PDB file of C-alpha atoms in Angstrom:
ATOM      1  CA  MET A  31       0.000   0.000   0.000  1.00 71.00           C
ATOM      2  CA  ALA A  32       2.853   2.381   0.832  1.00 75.00           C
ATOM      3  CA  ARG A  33       4.343   2.098  -2.666  1.00 78.00           C
ATOM      4  CA  GLU A  34       0.948   2.930  -4.148  1.00 81.00           C
ATOM      5  CA  VAL A  35       1.095   6.260  -2.315  1.00 80.00           C
ATOM      6  CA  HIS A  36       4.719   7.089  -3.176  1.00 82.00           C
ATOM      7  CA  PRO A  37       7.525   4.901  -4.563  1.00 81.00           C
ATOM      8  CA  GLU A  38       9.881   6.016  -1.777  1.00 82.00           C
ATOM      9  CA  LEU A  39       7.420   5.641   1.101  1.00 82.00           C
ATOM     10  CA  GLU A  40       8.473   2.998   3.615  1.00 85.00           C
ATOM     11  CA  GLY A  41       5.825   0.502   4.624  1.00 85.00           C
ATOM     12  CA  SER A  42       6.271   1.416   8.277  1.00 86.00           C
ATOM     13  CA  ALA A  43       5.335   5.050   7.549  1.00 89.00           C
ATOM     14  CA  TYR A  44       2.060   4.240   5.791  1.00 91.00           C
ATOM     15  CA  PRO A  45       0.030   3.664   8.991  1.00 93.00           C
ATOM     16  CA  LEU A  46       1.081   7.115  10.213  1.00 94.00           C
ATOM     17  CA  LEU A  47       0.036   8.659   6.909  1.00 95.00           C
ATOM     18  CA  ALA A  48      -3.316   6.862   7.084  1.00 95.00           C
ATOM     19  CA  TYR A  49      -3.850   7.985  10.688  1.00 96.00           C
ATOM     20  CA  ILE A  50      -3.136  11.592   9.731  1.00 97.00           C
ATOM     21  CA  GLY A  51      -5.440  11.221   6.731  1.00 95.00           C
ATOM     22  CA  ILE A  52      -8.265   9.992   8.939  1.00 95.00           C
ATOM     23  CA  GLU A  53      -7.730  12.393  11.847  1.00 96.00           C
ATOM     24  CA  GLY A  54      -6.888  15.567   9.905  1.00 93.00           C
ATOM     25  CA  LYS A  55      -4.613  17.857  11.923  1.00 94.00           C
ATOM     26  CA  VAL A  56      -3.048  15.809  14.664  1.00 96.00           C
ATOM     27  CA  ARG A  57      -0.460  16.419  17.367  1.00 94.00           C
ATOM     28  CA  VAL A  58       2.805  14.587  16.822  1.00 93.00           C
ATOM     29  CA  THR A  59       2.676  13.364  20.434  1.00 92.00           C
ATOM     30  CA  ASP A  60      -0.785  11.882  19.810  1.00 94.00           C
ATOM     31  CA  ILE A  61       0.614   9.846  16.915  1.00 95.00           C
ATOM     32  CA  GLY A  62       3.160   8.287  19.250  1.00 94.00           C
ATOM     33  CA  LEU A  63       0.491   7.536  21.832  1.00 94.00           C
ATOM     34  CA  HIS A  64      -1.841   6.027  19.231  1.00 93.00           C
ATOM     35  CA  PHE A  65       0.818   3.665  17.867  1.00 93.00           C
ATOM     36  CA  GLY A  66       2.594   3.064  21.161  1.00 92.00           C
ATOM     37  CA  VAL A  67       5.975   4.213  19.847  1.00 92.00           C
ATOM     38  CA  GLY A  68       8.527   6.676  21.115  1.00 91.00           C
ATOM     39  CA  LYS A  69       9.172  10.241  20.110  1.00 90.00           C
ATOM     40  CA  GLY A  70      12.277   9.322  18.084  1.00 92.00           C
ATOM     41  CA  THR A  71      10.415   6.790  15.953  1.00 92.00           C
ATOM     42  CA  VAL A  72       7.569   9.197  15.268  1.00 93.00           C
ATOM     43  CA  SER A  73       9.987  12.032  14.475  1.00 92.00           C
ATOM     44  CA  ARG A  74      11.858   9.918  11.897  1.00 93.00           C
ATOM     45  CA  GLN A  75       8.647   8.840  10.186  1.00 94.00           C
ATOM     46  CA  ILE A  76       7.211  12.369  10.222  1.00 95.00           C
ATOM     47  CA  LYS A  77      10.440  13.742   8.751  1.00 95.00           C
ATOM     48  CA  ALA A  78      10.341  11.148   5.956  1.00 94.00           C
ATOM     49  CA  LEU A  79       6.694  11.966   5.173  1.00 96.00           C
ATOM     50  CA  GLU A  80       7.535  15.676   5.156  1.00 96.00           C
ATOM     51  CA  GLU A  81      10.494  15.181   2.819  1.00 95.00           C
ATOM     52  CA  LEU A  82       8.245  13.306   0.394  1.00 95.00           C
ATOM     53  CA  GLY A  83       5.835  16.245   0.417  1.00 96.00           C
ATOM     54  CA  LEU A  84       2.984  14.156   1.845  1.00 96.00           C
ATOM     55  CA  ILE A  85       2.494  16.021   5.122  1.00 97.00           C
ATOM     56  CA  ARG A  86       3.105  19.480   6.531  1.00 97.00           C
ATOM     57  CA  ARG A  87       4.087  20.402  10.056  1.00 95.00           C
ATOM     58  CA  GLU A  88       3.007  23.572  11.830  1.00 94.00           C
ATOM     59  CA  SER A  89       2.991  24.943  15.343  1.00 91.00           C
ATOM     60  CA  ASP A  90      -0.202  24.647  17.334  1.00 86.00           C
ATOM     61  CA  PRO A  91      -1.640  28.182  17.527  1.00 88.00           C
ATOM     62  CA  LEU A  92      -2.765  27.460  21.099  1.00 88.00           C
ATOM     63  CA  ASP A  93       0.618  26.115  22.219  1.00 88.00           C
ATOM     64  CA  GLY A  94       3.690  26.928  20.134  1.00 84.00           C
ATOM     65  CA  ARG A  95       5.621  24.066  21.755  1.00 88.00           C
ATOM     66  CA  VAL A  96       3.289  21.548  20.113  1.00 88.00           C
ATOM     67  CA  SER A  97       3.641  20.428  16.496  1.00 90.00           C
ATOM     68  CA  LEU A  98       0.588  19.609  14.410  1.00 95.00           C
ATOM     69  CA  VAL A  99       0.805  17.610  11.198  1.00 97.00           C
ATOM     70  CA  SER A 100      -1.680  17.255   8.366  1.00 97.00           C
ATOM     71  CA  LEU A 101      -1.696  15.955   4.815  1.00 98.00           C
ATOM     72  CA  THR A 102      -0.601  18.277   2.043  1.00 97.00           C
ATOM     73  CA  GLU A 103      -2.855  18.505  -1.001  1.00 97.00           C
ATOM     74  CA  GLU A 104      -0.528  16.052  -2.749  1.00 96.00           C
ATOM     75  CA  GLY A 105      -0.503  13.776   0.286  1.00 96.00           C
ATOM     76  CA  ASP A 106      -4.288  13.810   0.451  1.00 96.00           C
ATOM     77  CA  ARG A 107      -4.590  13.096  -3.267  1.00 96.00           C
ATOM     78  CA  ARG A 108      -2.147  10.189  -3.126  1.00 94.00           C
ATOM     79  CA  TYR A 109      -3.550   8.734   0.104  1.00 94.00           C
ATOM     80  CA  THR A 110      -7.144   8.969  -1.146  1.00 94.00           C
ATOM     81  CA  SER A 111      -6.236   7.395  -4.477  1.00 94.00           C
ATOM     82  CA  ALA A 112      -4.423   4.465  -2.826  1.00 92.00           C
ATOM     83  CA  ARG A 113      -7.236   3.971  -0.291  1.00 93.00           C
ATOM     84  CA  ASN A 114      -9.879   3.995  -3.023  1.00 94.00           C
ATOM     85  CA  ALA A 115      -7.891   1.493  -5.089  1.00 92.00           C
ATOM     86  CA  ARG A 116      -7.556  -0.780  -2.053  1.00 91.00           C
ATOM     87  CA  MET A 117     -11.269  -0.503  -1.272  1.00 93.00           C
ATOM     88  CA  GLY A 118     -12.055  -1.377  -4.892  1.00 95.00           C
ATOM     89  CA  SER A 119      -9.885  -4.479  -4.598  1.00 93.00           C
ATOM     90  CA  ILE A 120     -11.631  -5.514  -1.397  1.00 93.00           C
ATOM     91  CA  ARG A 121     -15.056  -4.971  -2.976  1.00 92.00           C
ATOM     92  CA  ALA A 122     -13.999  -7.124  -5.928  1.00 94.00           C
ATOM     93  CA  LEU A 123     -12.758  -9.886  -3.614  1.00 92.00           C
ATOM     94  CA  LEU A 124     -15.986  -9.863  -1.628  1.00 93.00           C
ATOM     95  CA  GLY A 125     -18.155  -9.435  -4.713  1.00 93.00           C
ATOM     96  CA  THR A 126     -18.832 -13.155  -4.989  1.00 93.00           C
ATOM     97  CA  TRP A 127     -19.910 -13.463  -1.351  1.00 96.00           C
ATOM     98  CA  GLN A 128     -23.513 -13.474  -0.269  1.00 96.00           C
ATOM     99  CA  PRO A 129     -24.569 -10.226   1.444  1.00 94.00           C
ATOM    100  CA  THR A 130     -25.233 -12.096   4.689  1.00 96.00           C
ATOM    101  CA  ASP A 131     -21.691 -13.529   4.602  1.00 96.00           C
ATOM    102  CA  VAL A 132     -20.232 -10.050   4.087  1.00 94.00           C
ATOM    103  CA  ALA A 133     -22.294  -8.728   7.011  1.00 95.00           C
ATOM    104  CA  THR A 134     -21.184 -11.612   9.245  1.00 96.00           C
ATOM    105  CA  PHE A 135     -17.560 -11.072   8.254  1.00 95.00           C
ATOM    106  CA  ALA A 136     -17.836  -7.334   8.974  1.00 94.00           C
ATOM    107  CA  ASP A 137     -19.365  -8.003  12.390  1.00 96.00           C
ATOM    108  CA  LEU A 138     -16.671 -10.520  13.305  1.00 97.00           C
ATOM    109  CA  LEU A 139     -13.887  -8.269  12.042  1.00 96.00           C
ATOM    110  CA  HIS A 140     -15.278  -5.369  14.074  1.00 95.00           C
ATOM    111  CA  ARG A 141     -15.429  -7.593  17.147  1.00 96.00           C
ATOM    112  CA  PHE A 142     -11.868  -8.794  16.548  1.00 96.00           C
ATOM    113  CA  ASN A 143     -10.604  -5.205  16.222  1.00 93.00           C
ATOM    114  CA  GLU A 144     -12.290  -4.270  19.497  1.00 94.00           C
ATOM    115  CA  VAL A 145     -10.548  -7.164  21.246  1.00 94.00           C
ATOM    116  CA  ILE A 146      -7.192  -6.058  19.826  1.00 90.00           C
ATOM    117  CA  GLU A 147      -7.752  -2.424  20.843  1.00 84.00           C
ATOM    118  CA  ASN A 148      -8.753  -3.393  24.374  1.00 88.00           C
ATOM    119  CA  SER A 149      -5.904  -5.822  24.999  1.00 85.00           C
TER     120      SER A 149
END
């Protein structure tokens, strides 16, 4: 998925890009908390995403010590395109399933994700 966004994007940086894409403007510290990684790891990934022109960093107007990151227009375009392509692939894979099977799968996947998040 990362290579679909940008040929130089590392796979480990894609989840951060997706999180920023979903959340909009987000504090760098919140990214670390969300993924359970340290400041150094987040800083390296953020720097790489910035250098690729996929995100921008700015100071929080309420607290200048805090950095906020968001997708650039190019980052949003690339992320949205890759996400839509992936969703199309998933729809095609599930296209032969009965609607009740898809609903059951979605329910079980949701339940599984809740267990993971709460563990």
